[in-house]
PDB file of C-alpha atoms in Angstrom:
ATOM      1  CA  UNK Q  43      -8.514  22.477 -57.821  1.00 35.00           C
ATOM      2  CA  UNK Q  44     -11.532  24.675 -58.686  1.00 38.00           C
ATOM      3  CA  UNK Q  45      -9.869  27.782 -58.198  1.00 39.00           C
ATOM      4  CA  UNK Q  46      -6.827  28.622 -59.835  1.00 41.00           C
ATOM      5  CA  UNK Q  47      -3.584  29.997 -58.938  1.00 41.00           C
ATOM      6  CA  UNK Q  48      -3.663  33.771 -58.079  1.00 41.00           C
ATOM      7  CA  UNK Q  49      -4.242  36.189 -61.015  1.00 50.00           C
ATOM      8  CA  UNK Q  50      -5.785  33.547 -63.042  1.00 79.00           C
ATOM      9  CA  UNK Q  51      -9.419  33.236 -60.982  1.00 90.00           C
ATOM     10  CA  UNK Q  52     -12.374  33.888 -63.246  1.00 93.00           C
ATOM     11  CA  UNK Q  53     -14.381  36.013 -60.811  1.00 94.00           C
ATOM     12  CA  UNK Q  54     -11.560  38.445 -60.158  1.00 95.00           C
ATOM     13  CA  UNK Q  55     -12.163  42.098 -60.908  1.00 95.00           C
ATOM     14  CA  UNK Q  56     -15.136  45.041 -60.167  1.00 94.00           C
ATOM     15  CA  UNK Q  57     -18.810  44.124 -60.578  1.00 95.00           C
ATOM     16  CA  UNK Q  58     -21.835  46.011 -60.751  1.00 92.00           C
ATOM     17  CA  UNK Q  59     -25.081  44.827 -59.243  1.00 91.00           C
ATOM     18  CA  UNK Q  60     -27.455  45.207 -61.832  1.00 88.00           C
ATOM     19  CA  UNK Q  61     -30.152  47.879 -61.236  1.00 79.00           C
ATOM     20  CA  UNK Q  62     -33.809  45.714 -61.144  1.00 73.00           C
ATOM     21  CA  UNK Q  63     -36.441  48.954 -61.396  1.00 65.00           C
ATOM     22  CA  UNK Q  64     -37.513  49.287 -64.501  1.00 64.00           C
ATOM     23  CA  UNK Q  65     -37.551  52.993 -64.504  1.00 65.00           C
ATOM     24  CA  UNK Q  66     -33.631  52.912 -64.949  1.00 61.00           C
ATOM     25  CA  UNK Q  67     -32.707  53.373 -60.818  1.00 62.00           C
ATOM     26  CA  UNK Q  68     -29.006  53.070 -60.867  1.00 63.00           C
ATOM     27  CA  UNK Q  69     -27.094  50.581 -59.350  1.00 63.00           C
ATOM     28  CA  UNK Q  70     -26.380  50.830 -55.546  1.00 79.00           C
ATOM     29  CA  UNK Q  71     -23.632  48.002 -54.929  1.00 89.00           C
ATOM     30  CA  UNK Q  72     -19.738  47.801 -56.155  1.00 92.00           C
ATOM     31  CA  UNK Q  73     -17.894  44.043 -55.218  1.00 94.00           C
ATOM     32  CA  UNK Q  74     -14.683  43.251 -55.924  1.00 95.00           C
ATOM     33  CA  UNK Q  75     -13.006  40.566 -55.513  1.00 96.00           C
ATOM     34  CA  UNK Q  76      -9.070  40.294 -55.641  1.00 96.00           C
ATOM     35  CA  UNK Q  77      -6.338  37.696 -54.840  1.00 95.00           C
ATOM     36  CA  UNK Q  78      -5.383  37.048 -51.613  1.00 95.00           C
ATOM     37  CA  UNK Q  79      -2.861  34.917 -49.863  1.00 93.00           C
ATOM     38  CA  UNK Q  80      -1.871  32.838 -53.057  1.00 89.00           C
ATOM     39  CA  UNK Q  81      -4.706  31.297 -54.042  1.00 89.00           C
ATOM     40  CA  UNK Q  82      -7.165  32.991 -52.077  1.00 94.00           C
ATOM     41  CA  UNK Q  83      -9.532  35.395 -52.775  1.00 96.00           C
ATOM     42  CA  UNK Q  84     -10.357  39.083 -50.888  1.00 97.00           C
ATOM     43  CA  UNK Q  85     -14.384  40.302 -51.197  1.00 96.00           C
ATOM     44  CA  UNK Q  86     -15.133  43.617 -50.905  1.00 95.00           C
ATOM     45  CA  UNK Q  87     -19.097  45.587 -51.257  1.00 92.00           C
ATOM     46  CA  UNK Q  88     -19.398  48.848 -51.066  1.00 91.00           C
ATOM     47  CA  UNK Q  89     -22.240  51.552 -51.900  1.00 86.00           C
ATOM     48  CA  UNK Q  90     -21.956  53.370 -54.864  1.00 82.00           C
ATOM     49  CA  UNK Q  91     -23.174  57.098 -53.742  1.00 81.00           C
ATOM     50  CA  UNK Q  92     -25.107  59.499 -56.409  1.00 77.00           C
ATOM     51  CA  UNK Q  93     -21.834  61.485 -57.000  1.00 82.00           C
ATOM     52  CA  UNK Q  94     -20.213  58.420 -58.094  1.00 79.00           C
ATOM     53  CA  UNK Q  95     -17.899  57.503 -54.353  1.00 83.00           C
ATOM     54  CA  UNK Q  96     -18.180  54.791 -52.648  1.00 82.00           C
ATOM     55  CA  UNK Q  97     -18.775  54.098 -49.332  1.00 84.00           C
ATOM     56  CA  UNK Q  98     -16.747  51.440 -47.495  1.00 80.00           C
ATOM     57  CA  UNK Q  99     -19.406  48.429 -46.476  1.00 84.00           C
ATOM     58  CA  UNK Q 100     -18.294  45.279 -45.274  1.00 91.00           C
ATOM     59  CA  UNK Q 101     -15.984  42.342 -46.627  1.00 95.00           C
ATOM     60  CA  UNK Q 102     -14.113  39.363 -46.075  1.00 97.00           C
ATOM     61  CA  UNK Q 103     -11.186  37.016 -47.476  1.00 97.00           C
ATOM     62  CA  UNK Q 104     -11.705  33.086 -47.837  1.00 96.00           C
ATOM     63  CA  UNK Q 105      -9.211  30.523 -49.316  1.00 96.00           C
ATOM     64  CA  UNK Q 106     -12.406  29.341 -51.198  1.00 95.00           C
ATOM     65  CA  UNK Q 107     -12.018  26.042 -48.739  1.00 96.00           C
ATOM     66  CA  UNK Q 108     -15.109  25.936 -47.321  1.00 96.00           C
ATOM     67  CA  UNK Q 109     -13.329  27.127 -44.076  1.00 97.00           C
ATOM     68  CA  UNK Q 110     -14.820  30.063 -41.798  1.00 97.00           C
ATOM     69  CA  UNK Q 111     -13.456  33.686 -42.234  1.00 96.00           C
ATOM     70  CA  UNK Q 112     -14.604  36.770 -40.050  1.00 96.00           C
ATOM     71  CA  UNK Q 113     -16.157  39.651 -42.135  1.00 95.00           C
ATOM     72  CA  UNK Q 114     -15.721  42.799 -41.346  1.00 93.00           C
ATOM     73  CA  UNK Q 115     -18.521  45.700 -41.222  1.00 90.00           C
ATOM     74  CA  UNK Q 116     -20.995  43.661 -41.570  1.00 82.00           C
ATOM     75  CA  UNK Q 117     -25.022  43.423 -40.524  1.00 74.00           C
ATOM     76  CA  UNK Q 118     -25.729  40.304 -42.674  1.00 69.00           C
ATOM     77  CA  UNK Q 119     -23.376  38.044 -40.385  1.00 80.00           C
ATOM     78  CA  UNK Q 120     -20.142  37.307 -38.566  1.00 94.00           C
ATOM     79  CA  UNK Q 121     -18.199  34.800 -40.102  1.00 96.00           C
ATOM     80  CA  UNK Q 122     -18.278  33.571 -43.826  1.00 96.00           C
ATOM     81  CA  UNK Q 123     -17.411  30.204 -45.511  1.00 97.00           C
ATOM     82  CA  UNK Q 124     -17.004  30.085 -49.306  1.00 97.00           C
ATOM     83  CA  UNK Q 125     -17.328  26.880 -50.981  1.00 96.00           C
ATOM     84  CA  UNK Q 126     -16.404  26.091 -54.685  1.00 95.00           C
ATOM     85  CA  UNK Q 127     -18.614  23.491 -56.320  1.00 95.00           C
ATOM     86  CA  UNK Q 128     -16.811  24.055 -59.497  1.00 93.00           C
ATOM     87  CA  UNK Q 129     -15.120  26.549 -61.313  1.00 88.00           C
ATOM     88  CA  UNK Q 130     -18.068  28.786 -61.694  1.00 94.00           C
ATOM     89  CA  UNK Q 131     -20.048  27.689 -59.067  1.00 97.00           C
ATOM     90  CA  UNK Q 132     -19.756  29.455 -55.689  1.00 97.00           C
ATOM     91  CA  UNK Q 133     -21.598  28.461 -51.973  1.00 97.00           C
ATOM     92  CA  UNK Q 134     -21.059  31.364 -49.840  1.00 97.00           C
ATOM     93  CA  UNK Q 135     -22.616  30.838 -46.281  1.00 97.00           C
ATOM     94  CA  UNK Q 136     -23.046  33.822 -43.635  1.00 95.00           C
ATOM     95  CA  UNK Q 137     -23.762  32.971 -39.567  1.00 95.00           C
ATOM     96  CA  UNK Q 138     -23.941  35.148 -36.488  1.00 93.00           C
ATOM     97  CA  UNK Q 139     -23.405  33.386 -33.910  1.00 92.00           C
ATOM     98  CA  UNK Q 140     -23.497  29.454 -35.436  1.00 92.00           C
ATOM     99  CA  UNK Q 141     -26.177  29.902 -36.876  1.00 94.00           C
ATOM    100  CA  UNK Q 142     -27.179  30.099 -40.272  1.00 95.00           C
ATOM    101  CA  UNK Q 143     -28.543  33.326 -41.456  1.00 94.00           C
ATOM    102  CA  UNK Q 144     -27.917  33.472 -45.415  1.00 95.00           C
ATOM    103  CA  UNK Q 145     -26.415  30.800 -47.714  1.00 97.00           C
ATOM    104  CA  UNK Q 146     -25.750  32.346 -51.494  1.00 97.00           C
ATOM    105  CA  UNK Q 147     -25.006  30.322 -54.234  1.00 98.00           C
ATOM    106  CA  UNK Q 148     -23.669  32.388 -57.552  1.00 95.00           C
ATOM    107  CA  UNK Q 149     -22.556  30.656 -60.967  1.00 97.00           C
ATOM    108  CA  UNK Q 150     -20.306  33.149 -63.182  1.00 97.00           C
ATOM    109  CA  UNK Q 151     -21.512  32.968 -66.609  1.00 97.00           C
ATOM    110  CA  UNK Q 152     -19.942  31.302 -69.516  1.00 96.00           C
ATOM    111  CA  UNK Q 153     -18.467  34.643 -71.115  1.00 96.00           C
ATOM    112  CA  UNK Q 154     -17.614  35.617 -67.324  1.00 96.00           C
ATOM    113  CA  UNK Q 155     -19.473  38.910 -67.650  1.00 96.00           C
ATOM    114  CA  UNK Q 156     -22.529  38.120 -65.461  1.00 97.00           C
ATOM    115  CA  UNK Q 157     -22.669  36.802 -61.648  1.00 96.00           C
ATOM    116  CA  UNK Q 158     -26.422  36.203 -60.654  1.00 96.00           C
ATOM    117  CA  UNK Q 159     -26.976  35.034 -57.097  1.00 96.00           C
ATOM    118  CA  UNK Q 160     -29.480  33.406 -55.515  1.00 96.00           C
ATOM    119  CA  UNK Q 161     -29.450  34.234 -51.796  1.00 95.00           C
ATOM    120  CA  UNK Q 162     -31.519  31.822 -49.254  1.00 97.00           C
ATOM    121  CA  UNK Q 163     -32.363  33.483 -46.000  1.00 95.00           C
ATOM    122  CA  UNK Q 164     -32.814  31.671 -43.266  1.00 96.00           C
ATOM    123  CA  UNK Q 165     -35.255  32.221 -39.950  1.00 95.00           C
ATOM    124  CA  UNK Q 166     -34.699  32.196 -36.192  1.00 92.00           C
ATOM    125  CA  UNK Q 167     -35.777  28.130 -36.491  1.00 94.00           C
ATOM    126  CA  UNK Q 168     -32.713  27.599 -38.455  1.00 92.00           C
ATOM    127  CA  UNK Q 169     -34.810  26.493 -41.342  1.00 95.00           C
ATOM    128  CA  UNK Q 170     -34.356  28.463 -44.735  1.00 95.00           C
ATOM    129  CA  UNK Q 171     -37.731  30.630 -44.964  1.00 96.00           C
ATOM    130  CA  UNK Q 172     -37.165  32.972 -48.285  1.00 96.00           C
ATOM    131  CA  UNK Q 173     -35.137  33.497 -51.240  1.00 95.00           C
ATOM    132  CA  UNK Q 174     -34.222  36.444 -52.956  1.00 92.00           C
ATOM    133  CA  UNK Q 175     -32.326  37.020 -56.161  1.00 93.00           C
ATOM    134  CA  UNK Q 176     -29.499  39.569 -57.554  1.00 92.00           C
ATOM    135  CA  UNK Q 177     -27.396  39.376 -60.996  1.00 94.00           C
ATOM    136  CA  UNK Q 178     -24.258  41.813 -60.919  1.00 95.00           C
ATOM    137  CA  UNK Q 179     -22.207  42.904 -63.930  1.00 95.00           C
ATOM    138  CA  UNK Q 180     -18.577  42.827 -64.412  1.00 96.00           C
ATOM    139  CA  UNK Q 181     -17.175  46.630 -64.769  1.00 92.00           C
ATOM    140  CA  UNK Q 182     -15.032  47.034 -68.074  1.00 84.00           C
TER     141      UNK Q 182
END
């Protein structure tokens, strides 16, 4: 199985989305992701403030089966389904109401230090209409 038992999962820990302005903005976004349920995994995101709290976003826990979860607090869907391809290979999918409205797909690097993300966003029509793209950091 593609993810391991609890404790042992690559991804878990605190990550850092990496800041993309080249004039040094700092990063805005905290995940972490923890065990959960055995074998399962909890995701949390919250906003790193300029006095260094953080404010409580959304989440969501998924046995990494592919299987529909509800998320809580968030705008950027209802339900999420989180699919492992392989062992560093992620498919995260986010719908409001059946439909599709963002499917991510994230690869941990080979020293585990670096998660970048492509995120495909889908339209009203149901048919995927940009992409966007994020790489975050593991916190040490």
């Amino acid at each position: 199985a593609p993810a391991a038992a609890a404790g042992t999962n690559p991804r878990y820990g605190k990550w850092r989305l990496k800041p993309t302005d080249p004039n040094g903005a700092p990063s805005t976004n905290l995940m972490a992701y923890e065990p959960f349920n055995g074998t399962g995994m909890k995701v949390t995101i919250n906003r790193l403030e300029a006095d260094g709290s953080l404010t409580a976003q959304w989440g969501y826990t998924t046995m990494l089966d592919g299987k529909e979860m509800p998320m809580t607090g968030s705008s950027a869907g209802q339900m999420a389904s989180v699919r492992m391809i392989s062992e560093r290979v992620a498919e995260i999918t986010y719908r409001r109401d059946g439909r599709i409205l963002r499917q991510l797909t994230n690869v941990l690097s080979p020293d585990g230090n670096t998660l970048p993300i492509i995120y495909m966003n889908y339209g009203a029509d149901g048919k995927a209409d940009s992409a966007t793209f994020a790489t975050y950091e593991r916190m040490k």
